[in-house]
Each structure stands twice: as structure tokens, then as C-alpha cells.
mmCIF file of C-alpha atoms and ligand atoms in Angstrom:
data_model
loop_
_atom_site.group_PDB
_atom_site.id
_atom_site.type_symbol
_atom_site.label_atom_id
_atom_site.label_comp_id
_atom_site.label_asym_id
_atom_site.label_seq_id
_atom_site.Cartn_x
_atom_site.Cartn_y
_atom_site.Cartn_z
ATOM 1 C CA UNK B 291 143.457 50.346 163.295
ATOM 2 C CA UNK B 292 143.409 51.489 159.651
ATOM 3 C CA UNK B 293 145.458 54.552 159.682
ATOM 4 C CA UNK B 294 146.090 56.751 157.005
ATOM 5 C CA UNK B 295 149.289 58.418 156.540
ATOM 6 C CA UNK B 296 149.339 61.770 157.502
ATOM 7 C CA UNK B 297 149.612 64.561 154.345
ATOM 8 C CA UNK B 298 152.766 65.865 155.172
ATOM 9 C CA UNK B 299 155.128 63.430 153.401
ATOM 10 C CA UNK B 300 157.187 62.966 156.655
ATOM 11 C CA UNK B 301 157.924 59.613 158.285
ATOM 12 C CA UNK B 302 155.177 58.056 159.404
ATOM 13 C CA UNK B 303 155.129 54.694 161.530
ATOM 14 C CA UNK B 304 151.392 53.565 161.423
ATOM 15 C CA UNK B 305 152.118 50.770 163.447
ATOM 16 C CA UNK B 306 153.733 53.054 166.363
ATOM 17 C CA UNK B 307 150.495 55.305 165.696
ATOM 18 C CA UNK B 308 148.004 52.280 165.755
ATOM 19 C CA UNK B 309 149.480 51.171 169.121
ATOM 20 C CA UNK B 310 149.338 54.392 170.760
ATOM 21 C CA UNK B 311 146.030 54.436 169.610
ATOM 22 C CA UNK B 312 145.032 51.483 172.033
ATOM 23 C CA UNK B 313 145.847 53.252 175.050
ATOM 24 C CA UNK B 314 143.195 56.133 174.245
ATOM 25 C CA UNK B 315 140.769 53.950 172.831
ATOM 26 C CA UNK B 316 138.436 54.863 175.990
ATOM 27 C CA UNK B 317 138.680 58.193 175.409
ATOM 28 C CA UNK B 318 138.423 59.085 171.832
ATOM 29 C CA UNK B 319 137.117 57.847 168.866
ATOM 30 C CA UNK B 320 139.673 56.873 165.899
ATOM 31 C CA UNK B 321 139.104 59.960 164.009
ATOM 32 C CA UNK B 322 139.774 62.327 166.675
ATOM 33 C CA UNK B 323 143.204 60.392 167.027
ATOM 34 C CA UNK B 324 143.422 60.276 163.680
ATOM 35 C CA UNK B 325 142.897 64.277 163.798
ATOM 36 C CA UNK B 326 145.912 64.704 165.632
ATOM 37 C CA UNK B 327 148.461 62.213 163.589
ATOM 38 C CA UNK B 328 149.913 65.282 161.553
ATOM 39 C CA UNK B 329 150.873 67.038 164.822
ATOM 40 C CA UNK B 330 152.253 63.699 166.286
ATOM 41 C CA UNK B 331 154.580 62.978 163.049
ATOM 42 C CA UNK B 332 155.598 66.494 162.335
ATOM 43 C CA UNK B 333 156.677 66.806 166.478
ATOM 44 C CA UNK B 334 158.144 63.311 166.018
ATOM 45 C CA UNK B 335 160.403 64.609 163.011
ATOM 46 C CA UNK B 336 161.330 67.972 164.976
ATOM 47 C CA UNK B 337 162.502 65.832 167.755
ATOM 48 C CA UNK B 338 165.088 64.078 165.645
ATOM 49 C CA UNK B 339 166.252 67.425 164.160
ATOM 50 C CA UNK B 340 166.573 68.805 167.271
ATOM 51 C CA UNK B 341 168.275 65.539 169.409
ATOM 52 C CA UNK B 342 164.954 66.418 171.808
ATOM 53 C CA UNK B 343 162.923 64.883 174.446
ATOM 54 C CA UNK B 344 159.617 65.259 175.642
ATOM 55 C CA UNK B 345 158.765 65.205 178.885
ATOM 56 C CA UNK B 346 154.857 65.164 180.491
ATOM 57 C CA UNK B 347 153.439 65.581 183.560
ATOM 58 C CA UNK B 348 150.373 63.103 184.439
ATOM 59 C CA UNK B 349 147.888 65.886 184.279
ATOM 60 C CA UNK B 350 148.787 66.618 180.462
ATOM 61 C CA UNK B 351 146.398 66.306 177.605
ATOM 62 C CA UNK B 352 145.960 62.684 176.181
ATOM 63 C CA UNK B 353 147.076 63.278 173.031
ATOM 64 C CA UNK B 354 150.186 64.802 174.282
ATOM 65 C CA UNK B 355 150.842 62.108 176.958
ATOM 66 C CA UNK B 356 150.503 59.112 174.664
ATOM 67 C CA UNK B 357 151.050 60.827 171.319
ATOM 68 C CA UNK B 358 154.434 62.582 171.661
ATOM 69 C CA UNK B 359 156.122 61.794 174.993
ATOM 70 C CA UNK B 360 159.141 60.092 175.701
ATOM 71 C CA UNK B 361 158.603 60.166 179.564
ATOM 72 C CA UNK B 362 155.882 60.662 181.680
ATOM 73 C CA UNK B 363 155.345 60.981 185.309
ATOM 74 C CA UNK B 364 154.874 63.340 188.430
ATOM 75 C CA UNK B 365 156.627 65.739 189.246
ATOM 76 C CA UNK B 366 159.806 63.990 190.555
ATOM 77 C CA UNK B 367 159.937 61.612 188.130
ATOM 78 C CA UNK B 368 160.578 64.713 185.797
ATOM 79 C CA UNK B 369 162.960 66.123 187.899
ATOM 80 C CA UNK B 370 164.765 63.027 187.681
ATOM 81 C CA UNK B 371 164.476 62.579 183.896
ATOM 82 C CA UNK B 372 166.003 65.925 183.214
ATOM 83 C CA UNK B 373 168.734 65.137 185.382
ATOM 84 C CA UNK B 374 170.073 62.429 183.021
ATOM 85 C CA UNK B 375 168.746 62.628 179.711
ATOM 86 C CA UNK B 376 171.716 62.874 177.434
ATOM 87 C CA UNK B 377 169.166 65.398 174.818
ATOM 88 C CA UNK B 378 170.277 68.464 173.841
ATOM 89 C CA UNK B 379 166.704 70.087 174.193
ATOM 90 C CA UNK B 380 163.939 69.398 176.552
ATOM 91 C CA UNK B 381 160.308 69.851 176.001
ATOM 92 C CA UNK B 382 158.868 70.225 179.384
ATOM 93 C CA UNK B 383 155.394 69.221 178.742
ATOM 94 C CA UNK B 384 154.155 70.810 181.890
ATOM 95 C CA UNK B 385 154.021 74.271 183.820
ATOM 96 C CA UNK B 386 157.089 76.430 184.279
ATOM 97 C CA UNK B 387 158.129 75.545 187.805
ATOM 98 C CA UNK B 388 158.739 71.944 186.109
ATOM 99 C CA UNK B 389 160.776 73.797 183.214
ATOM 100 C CA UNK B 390 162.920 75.913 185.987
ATOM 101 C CA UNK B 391 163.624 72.710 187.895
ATOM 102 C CA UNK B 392 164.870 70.565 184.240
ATOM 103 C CA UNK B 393 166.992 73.742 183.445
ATOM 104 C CA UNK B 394 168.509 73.483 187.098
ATOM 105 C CA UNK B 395 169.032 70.107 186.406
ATOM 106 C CA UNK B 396 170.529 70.523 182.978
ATOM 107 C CA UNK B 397 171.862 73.874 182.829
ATOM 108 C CA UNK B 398 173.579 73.262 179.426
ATOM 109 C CA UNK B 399 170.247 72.144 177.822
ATOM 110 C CA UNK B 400 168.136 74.142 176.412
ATOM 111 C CA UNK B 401 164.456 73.491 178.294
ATOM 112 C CA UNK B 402 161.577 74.678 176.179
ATOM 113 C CA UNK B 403 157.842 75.672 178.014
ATOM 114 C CA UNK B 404 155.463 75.919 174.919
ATOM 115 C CA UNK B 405 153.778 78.219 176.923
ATOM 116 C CA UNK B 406 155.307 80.835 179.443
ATOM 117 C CA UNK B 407 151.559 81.217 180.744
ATOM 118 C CA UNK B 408 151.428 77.923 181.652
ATOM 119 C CA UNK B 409 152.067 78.654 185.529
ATOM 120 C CA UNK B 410 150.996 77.623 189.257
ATOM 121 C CA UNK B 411 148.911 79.169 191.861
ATOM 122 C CA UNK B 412 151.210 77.378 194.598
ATOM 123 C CA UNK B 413 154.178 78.708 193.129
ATOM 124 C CA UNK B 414 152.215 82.547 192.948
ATOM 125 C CA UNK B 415 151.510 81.968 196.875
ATOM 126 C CA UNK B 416 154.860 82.898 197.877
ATOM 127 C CA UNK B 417 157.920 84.990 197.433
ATOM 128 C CA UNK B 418 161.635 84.855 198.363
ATOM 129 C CA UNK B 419 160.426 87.687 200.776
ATOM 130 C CA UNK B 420 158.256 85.421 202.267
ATOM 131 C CA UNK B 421 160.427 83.048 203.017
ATOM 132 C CA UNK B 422 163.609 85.583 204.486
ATOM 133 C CA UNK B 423 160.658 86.930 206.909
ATOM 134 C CA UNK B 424 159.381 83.239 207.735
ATOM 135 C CA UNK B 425 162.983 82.675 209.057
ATOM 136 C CA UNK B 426 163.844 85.920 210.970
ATOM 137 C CA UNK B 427 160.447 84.636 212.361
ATOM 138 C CA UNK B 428 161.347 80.957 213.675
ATOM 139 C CA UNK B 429 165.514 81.764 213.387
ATOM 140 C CA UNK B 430 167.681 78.392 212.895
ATOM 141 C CA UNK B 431 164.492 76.556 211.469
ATOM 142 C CA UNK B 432 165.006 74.848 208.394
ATOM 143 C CA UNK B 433 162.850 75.406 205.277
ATOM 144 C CA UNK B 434 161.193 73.174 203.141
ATOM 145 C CA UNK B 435 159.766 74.236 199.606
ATOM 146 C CA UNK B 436 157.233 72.170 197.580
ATOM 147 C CA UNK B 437 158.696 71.650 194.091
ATOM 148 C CA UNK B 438 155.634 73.675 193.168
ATOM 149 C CA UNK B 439 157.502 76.875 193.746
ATOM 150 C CA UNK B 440 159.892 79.704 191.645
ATOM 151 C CA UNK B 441 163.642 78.733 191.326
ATOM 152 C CA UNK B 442 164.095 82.237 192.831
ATOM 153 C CA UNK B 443 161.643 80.652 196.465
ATOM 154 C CA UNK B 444 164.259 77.326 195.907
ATOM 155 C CA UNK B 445 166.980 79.762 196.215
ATOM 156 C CA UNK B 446 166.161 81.014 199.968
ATOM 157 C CA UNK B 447 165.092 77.513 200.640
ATOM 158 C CA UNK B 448 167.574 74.510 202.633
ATOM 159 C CA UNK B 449 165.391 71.621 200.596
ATOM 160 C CA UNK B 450 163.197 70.756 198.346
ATOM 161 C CA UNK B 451 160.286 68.360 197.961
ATOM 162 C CA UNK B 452 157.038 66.504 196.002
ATOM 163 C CA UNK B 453 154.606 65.298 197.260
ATOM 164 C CA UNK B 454 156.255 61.685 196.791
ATOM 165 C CA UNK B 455 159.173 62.412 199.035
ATOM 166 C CA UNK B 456 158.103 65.200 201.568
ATOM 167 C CA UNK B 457 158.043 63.494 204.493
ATOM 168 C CA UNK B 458 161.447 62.340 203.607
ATOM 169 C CA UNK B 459 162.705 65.125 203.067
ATOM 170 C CA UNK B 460 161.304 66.546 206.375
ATOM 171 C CA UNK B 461 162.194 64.175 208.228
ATOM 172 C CA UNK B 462 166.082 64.353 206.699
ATOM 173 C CA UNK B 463 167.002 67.237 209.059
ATOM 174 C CA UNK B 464 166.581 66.050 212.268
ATOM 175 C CA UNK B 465 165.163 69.154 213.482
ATOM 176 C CA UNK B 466 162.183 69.030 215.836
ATOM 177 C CA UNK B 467 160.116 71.666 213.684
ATOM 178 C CA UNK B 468 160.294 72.332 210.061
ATOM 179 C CA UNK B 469 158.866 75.353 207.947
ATOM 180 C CA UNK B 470 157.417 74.212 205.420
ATOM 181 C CA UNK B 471 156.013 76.259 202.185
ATOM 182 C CA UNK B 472 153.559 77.172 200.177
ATOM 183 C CA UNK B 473 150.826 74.021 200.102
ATOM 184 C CA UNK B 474 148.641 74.314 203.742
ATOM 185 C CA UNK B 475 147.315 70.612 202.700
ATOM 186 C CA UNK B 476 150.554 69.032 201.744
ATOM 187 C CA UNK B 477 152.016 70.880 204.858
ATOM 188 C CA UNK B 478 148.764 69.184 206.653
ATOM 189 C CA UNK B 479 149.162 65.439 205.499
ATOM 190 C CA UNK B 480 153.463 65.499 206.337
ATOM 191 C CA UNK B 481 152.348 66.718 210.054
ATOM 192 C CA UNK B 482 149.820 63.892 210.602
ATOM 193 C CA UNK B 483 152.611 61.371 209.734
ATOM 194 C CA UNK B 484 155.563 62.657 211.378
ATOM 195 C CA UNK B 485 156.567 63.770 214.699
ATOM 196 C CA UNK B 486 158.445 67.452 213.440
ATOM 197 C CA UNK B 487 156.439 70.286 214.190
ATOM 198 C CA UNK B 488 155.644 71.843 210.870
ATOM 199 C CA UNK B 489 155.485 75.459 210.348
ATOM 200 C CA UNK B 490 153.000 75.926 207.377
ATOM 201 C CA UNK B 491 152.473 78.469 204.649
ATOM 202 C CA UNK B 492 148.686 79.125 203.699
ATOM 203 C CA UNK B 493 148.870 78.605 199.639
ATOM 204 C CA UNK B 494 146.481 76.515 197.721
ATOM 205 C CA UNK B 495 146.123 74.801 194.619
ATOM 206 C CA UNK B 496 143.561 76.504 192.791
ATOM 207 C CA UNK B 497 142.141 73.037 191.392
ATOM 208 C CA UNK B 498 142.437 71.036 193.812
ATOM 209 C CA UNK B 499 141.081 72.946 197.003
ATOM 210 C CA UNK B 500 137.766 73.311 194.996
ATOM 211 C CA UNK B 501 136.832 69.391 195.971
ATOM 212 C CA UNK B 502 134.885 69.048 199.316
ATOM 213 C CA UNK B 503 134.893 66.353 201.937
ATOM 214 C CA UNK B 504 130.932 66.341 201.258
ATOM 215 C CA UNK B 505 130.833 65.958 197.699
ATOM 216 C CA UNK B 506 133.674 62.994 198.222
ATOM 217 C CA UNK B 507 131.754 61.212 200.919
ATOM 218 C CA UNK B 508 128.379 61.424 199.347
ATOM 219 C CA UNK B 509 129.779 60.005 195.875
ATOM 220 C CA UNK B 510 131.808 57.345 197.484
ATOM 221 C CA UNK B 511 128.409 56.788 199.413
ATOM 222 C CA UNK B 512 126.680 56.406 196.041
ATOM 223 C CA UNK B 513 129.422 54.487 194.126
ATOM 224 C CA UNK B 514 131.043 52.869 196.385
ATOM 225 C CA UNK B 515 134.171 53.721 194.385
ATOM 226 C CA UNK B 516 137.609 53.625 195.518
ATOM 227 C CA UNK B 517 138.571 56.959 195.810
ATOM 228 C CA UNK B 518 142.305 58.365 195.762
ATOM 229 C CA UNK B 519 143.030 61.825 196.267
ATOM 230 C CA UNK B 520 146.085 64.524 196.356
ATOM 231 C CA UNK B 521 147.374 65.896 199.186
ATOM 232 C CA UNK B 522 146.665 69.316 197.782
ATOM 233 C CA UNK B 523 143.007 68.492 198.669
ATOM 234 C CA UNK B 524 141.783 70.252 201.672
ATOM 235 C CA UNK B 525 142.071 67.931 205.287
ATOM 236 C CA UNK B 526 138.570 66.778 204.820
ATOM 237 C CA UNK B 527 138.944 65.694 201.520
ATOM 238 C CA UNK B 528 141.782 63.808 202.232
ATOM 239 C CA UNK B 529 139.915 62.145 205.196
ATOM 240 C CA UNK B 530 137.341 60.947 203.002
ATOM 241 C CA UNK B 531 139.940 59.196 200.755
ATOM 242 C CA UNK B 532 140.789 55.071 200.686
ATOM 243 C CA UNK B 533 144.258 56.780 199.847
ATOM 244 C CA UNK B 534 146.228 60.098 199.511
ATOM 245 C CA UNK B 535 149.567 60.397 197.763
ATOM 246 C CA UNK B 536 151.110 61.647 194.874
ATOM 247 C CA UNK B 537 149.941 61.380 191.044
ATOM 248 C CA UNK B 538 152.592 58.436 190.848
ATOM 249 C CA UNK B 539 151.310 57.125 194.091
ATOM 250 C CA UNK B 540 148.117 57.148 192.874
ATOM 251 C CA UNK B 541 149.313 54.814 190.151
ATOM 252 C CA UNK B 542 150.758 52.125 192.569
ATOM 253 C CA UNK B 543 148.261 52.128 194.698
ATOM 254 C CA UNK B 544 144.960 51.323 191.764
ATOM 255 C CA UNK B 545 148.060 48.329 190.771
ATOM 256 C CA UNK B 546 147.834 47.158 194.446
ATOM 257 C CA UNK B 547 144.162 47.635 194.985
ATOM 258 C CA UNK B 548 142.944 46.857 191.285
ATOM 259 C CA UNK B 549 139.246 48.311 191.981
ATOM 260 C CA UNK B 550 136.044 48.382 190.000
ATOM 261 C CA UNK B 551 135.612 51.636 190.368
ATOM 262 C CA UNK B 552 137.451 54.496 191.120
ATOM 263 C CA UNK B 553 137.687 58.187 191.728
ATOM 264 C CA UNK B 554 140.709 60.458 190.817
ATOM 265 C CA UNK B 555 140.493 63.433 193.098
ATOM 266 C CA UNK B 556 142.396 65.502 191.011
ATOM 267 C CA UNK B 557 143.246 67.427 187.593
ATOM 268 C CA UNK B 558 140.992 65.336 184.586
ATOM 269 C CA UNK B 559 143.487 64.318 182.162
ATOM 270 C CA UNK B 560 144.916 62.099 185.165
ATOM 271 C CA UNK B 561 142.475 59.597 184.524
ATOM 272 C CA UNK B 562 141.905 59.671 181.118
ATOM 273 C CA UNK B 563 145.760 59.107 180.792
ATOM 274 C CA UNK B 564 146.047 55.850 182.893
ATOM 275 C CA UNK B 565 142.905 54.590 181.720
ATOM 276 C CA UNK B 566 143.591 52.205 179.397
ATOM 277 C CA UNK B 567 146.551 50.874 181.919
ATOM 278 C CA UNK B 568 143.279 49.406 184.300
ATOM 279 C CA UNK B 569 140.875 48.003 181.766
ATOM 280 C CA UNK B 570 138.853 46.452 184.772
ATOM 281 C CA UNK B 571 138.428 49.795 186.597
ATOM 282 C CA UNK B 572 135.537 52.481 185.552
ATOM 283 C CA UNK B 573 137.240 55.688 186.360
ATOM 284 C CA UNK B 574 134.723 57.941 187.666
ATOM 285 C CA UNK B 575 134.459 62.048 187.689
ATOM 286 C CA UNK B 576 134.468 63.997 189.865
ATOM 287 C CA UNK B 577 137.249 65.787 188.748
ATOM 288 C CA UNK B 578 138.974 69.756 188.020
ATOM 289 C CA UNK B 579 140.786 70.803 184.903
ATOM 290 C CA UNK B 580 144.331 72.771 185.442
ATOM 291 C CA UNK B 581 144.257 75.839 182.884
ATOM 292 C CA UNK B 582 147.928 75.798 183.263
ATOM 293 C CA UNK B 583 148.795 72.301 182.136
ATOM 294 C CA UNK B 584 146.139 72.934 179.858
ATOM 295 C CA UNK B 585 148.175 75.471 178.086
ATOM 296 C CA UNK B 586 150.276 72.986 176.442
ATOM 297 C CA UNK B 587 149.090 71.336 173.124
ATOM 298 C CA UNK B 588 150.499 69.795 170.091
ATOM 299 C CA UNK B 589 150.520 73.352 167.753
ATOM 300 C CA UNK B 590 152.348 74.797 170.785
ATOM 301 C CA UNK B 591 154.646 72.000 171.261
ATOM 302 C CA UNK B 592 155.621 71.845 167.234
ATOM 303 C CA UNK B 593 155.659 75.644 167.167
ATOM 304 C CA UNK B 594 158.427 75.692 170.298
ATOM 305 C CA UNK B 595 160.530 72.736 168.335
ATOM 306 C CA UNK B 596 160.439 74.980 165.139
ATOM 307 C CA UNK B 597 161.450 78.330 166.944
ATOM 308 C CA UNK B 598 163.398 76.230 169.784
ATOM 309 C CA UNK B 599 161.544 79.379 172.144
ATOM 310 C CA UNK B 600 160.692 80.101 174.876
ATOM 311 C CA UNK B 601 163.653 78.701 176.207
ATOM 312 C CA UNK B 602 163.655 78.860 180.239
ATOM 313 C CA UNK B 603 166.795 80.418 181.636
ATOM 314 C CA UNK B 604 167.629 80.742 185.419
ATOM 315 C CA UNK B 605 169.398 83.837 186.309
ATOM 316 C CA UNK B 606 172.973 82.957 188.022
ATOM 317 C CA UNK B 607 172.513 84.856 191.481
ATOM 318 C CA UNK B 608 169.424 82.042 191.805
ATOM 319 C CA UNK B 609 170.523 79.164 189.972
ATOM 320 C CA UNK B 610 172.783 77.482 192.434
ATOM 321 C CA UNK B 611 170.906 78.363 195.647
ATOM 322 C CA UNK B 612 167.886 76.440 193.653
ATOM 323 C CA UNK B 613 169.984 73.868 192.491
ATOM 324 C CA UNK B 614 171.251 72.850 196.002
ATOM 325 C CA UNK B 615 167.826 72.783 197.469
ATOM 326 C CA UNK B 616 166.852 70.780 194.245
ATOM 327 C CA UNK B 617 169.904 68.191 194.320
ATOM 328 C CA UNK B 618 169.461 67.736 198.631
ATOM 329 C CA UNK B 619 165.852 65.902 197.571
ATOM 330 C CA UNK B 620 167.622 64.028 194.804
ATOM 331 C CA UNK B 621 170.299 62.637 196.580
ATOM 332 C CA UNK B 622 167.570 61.160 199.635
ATOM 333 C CA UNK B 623 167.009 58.364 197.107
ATOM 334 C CA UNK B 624 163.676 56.740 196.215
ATOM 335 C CA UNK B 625 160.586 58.338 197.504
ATOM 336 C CA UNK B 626 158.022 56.881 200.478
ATOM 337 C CA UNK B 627 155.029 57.896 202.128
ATOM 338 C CA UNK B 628 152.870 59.378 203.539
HETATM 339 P P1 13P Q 978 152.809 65.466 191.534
HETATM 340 O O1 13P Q 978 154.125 65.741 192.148
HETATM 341 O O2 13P Q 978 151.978 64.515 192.332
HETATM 342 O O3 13P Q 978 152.989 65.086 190.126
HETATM 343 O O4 13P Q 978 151.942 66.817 191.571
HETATM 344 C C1 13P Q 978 152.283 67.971 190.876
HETATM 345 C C2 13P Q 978 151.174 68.928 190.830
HETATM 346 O O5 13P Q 978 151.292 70.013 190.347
HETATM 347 C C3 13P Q 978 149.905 68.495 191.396
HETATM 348 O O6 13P Q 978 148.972 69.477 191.284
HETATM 349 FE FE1 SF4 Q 979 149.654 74.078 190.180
HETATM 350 FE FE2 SF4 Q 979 147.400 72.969 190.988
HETATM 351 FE FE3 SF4 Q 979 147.888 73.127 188.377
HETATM 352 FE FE4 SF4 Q 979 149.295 71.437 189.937
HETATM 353 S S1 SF4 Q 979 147.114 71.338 189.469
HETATM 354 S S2 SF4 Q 979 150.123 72.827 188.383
HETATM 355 S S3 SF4 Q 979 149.429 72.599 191.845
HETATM 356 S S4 SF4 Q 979 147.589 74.872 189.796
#
């Protein structure tokens, strides 16, 4: 690629730029790329100032997943990367549960979210109230709490889990029944692989319970694409899937499977992000758009490095209720199915 330096004076690698470039080749033309370079290098230079990191979720914006991050991943992988990066600031390039896990994680870090509104409707489904009444409900039950959830839900919660580990984690008490909050699908796909009872919660993903077991049967019908999909799709969509994990799951399994065509059944940018990992599969739509992860872009990731706001802070009476429900999924070790 023939890339000209961006106007700002500040260092520049072109060759880093070019390479990055290859990876989004599918999905933009040079000068759109090119359009973002001044974003890239400024961010790049605020990073050193700063001794920061950048960390992205899967479902982030192209440009923000290949430009400027230093790890991407789902949402455990994050959790994970927090826990040992030896920065002094984080840039969670994600929605604010993510940031309130890192700063649980990292306490002494400061954790930027370049945008407060950048939020979750599974982590709006519930409360702590919710949970106190769920156990004077089913006393002596543990609870289990998607890491989609406020630090303040963690608090009131014995463990937590993703979608990589949540059988694991279920299945780490030994109880015979489980409560287990706020995704109704997620809750859906653990009970269909395990033998604990689980107690469910009735919260939704606002993008992903919009997909239908219909639409997914009738396009794999007309496509015959491999189709992978989230366990925050509804039961139906799930059935219709050749597979149903996690957005890093998702990953291993096109590696295994290597198809010619495939369908994400999940947020957009997941796909556009990995294409250029699977330059023999056509990645197919259907697909929703998060507004949330959405939120984040390169002005509002430079303008949080200049400012080093909004910083995410914990309050104490939470943090270490959180952070115990956070650390009991860490220490169960590499995640498995379902
Ligand atoms: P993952 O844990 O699979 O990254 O999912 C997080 C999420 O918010 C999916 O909607
Ligand atoms: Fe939350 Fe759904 Fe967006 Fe994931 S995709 S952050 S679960 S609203």
C-alpha cells in the first residue's frame, strides 16, 4: 500500500499501517483506511505518553479492532488481559460492564470507557434487589451472574461467568440447582448440557434476541452456509445453528470447520473483524449492530487518552463482593463448552 504520512508530524510507521491495512482489505477501500491514519497515529502516540493499553471486544468497529488495539477478544479474554497487563491505563474498548470488570481486576489502574453510554441491556435486566429476592426465594441456592451484569449485581452474586466458561462455572458448585442471571438463552443452552437444575432470570440481549429460528433456517436453506450463533439467541435460533458458543468460540470453531460460507449470528463488526483471518470463507449477513459497542470510536478513544476521563471507579462497599465473584471464574482455569 502507498501510504501517506499522516499531517500531524507525529510518528508514523507506514509499514505497521500498510499491514494492518491487509486485514481490512475486504471491508474498506484504501482511502477510507487511509481516512482514519491520523486517529490511529495520534492514539498510538497518546498510548506511549500515557504507558496505555487498548483493549477490544470482537464486536468493536474495524478500524478500532485492527487500527489501535493491543488485545482483542471476548469477553473473558478481556477479563483476563486486565488482570495482568503491567499498563498504567486501560482503554476498555467495549461497554462499561467490561470497564467495571478491568477496574476489579486492576484496581490501581486507571480504566477509561470513551463512552459512559456505551452500556448493556443484560446488565439493565437486573438489580442487586433482584438477586437478594431470587435467594430468599430458592434459600441456600447458589447464584450465578453472566459477566454481562453491574459490579454492584457481581457483588450479591457467589460466581461469575461468559459465555465461554458457564457451564464450568455451574457445574463448579456441586449443587443440584443453580440460579442463574440475567440471559434466559444463555441460562437455556447451560441447562441442555448439564444435569443442575437452573433457575433462570428472563433478560435479553437487545441484539441478539431480534434473530429468528425462521429467518436462520430459511437462509441456511438458501445458502447452505455454515451458520454459528450466540447463545444469547433465542432456543430456536440456537437450534437452527451448526454451532453455538461464544464470540471466541465462534473463532475456533470456522478454524476447525474452515467453511465456504458462513453466517455470524450476531453483532456485525464480528465478521467484518475476522474476515480477513478466513480468506476462503464468504461471510454472510444476516446480522444486528450493538449501539453500545458502537459508541466507541477513534475521536472518542483519542479524546479519553487526552483527558484520561471517564475513568471507571467501583465504589468500595461493591468492589470486593464483585471481585470475588469475578476471581472464583478466573481461578476455574481455561474455558469449555457448551
Ligand atoms: P462474549 O463473551 O462471547 O464476548 O460476548 C459478550 C457479549 O456482550 C455478547 O453480546
Ligand atoms: Fe449487551 Fe447485547 Fe450489546 Fe452484548 S451485544 S453488549 S449483550 S446489548
Amino acid at each position: 500500500m502507498n501510504a501517506a504520512a499522516p499531517s500531524t508530524g507525529l510518528h508514523y510507521d507506514a509499514a505497521q499501517h500498510a499491514q494492518r491495512y491487509q486485514r481490512v482489505a475486504r471491508l474498506m477501500p484504501v482511502v477510507e483506511w487511509r481516512a482514519h491514519y491520523e486517529l490511529i497515529a495520534a492514539i498510538e502516540a497518546l498510548k506511549r505518553e500515557r504507558n496505555a493499553v487498548v483493549l477490544a471486544h470482537n464486536y468493536q468497529r474495524p478500524e478500532i479492532f485492527h487500527g489501535i488495539a493491543d488485545f482483542h477478544g471476548d469477553s473473558l479474554e478481556l477479563a483476563r488481559q486486565a488482570a495482568r497487563s503491567t499498563a498504567d491505563v486501560i482503554v476498555m474498548c467495549g461497554v462499561r460492564f467490561m470497564a467495571e470488570t478491568a477496574k476489579l481486576l486492576a484496581p490501581e489502574k486507571t480504566v477509561l470507557l470513551p463512552d459512559l453510554e456505551a452500556g448493556c441491556s443484560l446488565a439493565e435486566s437486573i438489580t442487586p434487589e433482584d438477586i437478594r429476592e431470587l435467594r430468599r426465594r430458592h434459600p441456600g441456592v447458589p447464584v450465578v451472574c453472566y459477566v454481562n451484569t453491574s459490579a454492584a449485581v457481581k457483588s450479591e452474586c457467589d460466581a461469575c461467568c461468559t459465555s465461554s466458561n458457564a457451564q464450568l462455572v455451574v457445574e463448579s458448585f456441586g449443587a443440584p440447582e443453580v440460579i442463574f442471571v440475567p440471559d434466559e438463552y444463555l441460562a437455556a443452552h447451560v441447562a441442555a448440557h448439564t444435569s443442575v437444575r437452573i433457575i433462570p432470570w428472563q433478560g435479553h440481549c437487545e441484539v441478539h434476541e431480534r434473530f429468528t429460528g425462521q429467518e436462520v433456517r430459511e437462509y441456511r436453506q438458501a445458502t447452505q452456509a455454515y451458520v454459528l450463533a450466540h447463545p444469547e439467541c433465542p432456543r430456536d435460533v440456537q437450534d437452527a445453528a451448526d454451532y453455538v458458543g461464544s464470540t471466541s468460540g465462534m473463532l475456533a470453531a470456522l478454524e476447525r470447520e474452515q467453511p465456504e460460507r458462513a453466517v455470524l449470528i450476531t453483532e456485525c463488526s464480528m465478521a467484518d473483524n475476522i474476515a480477513g483471518a478466513f480468506p476462503r470463507t464468504a461471510f454472510l449477513r444476516p446480522c444486528n449492530l450493538c449501539p453500545h459497542m458502537q459508541r466507541i470510536t477513534l475521536p472518542a478513544v483519542r479524546a479519553s487518552l487526552e483527558r484520561l476521563g471517564p475513568a471507571i471507579e467501583v465504589p468500595d462497599a461493591i468492589a470486593s463482593g464483585a471481585r470475588r465473584a469475578v476471581e472464583r471464574m478466573l481461578e476455574l482455569g481455561r474455558p469449555r463448552g457448551p
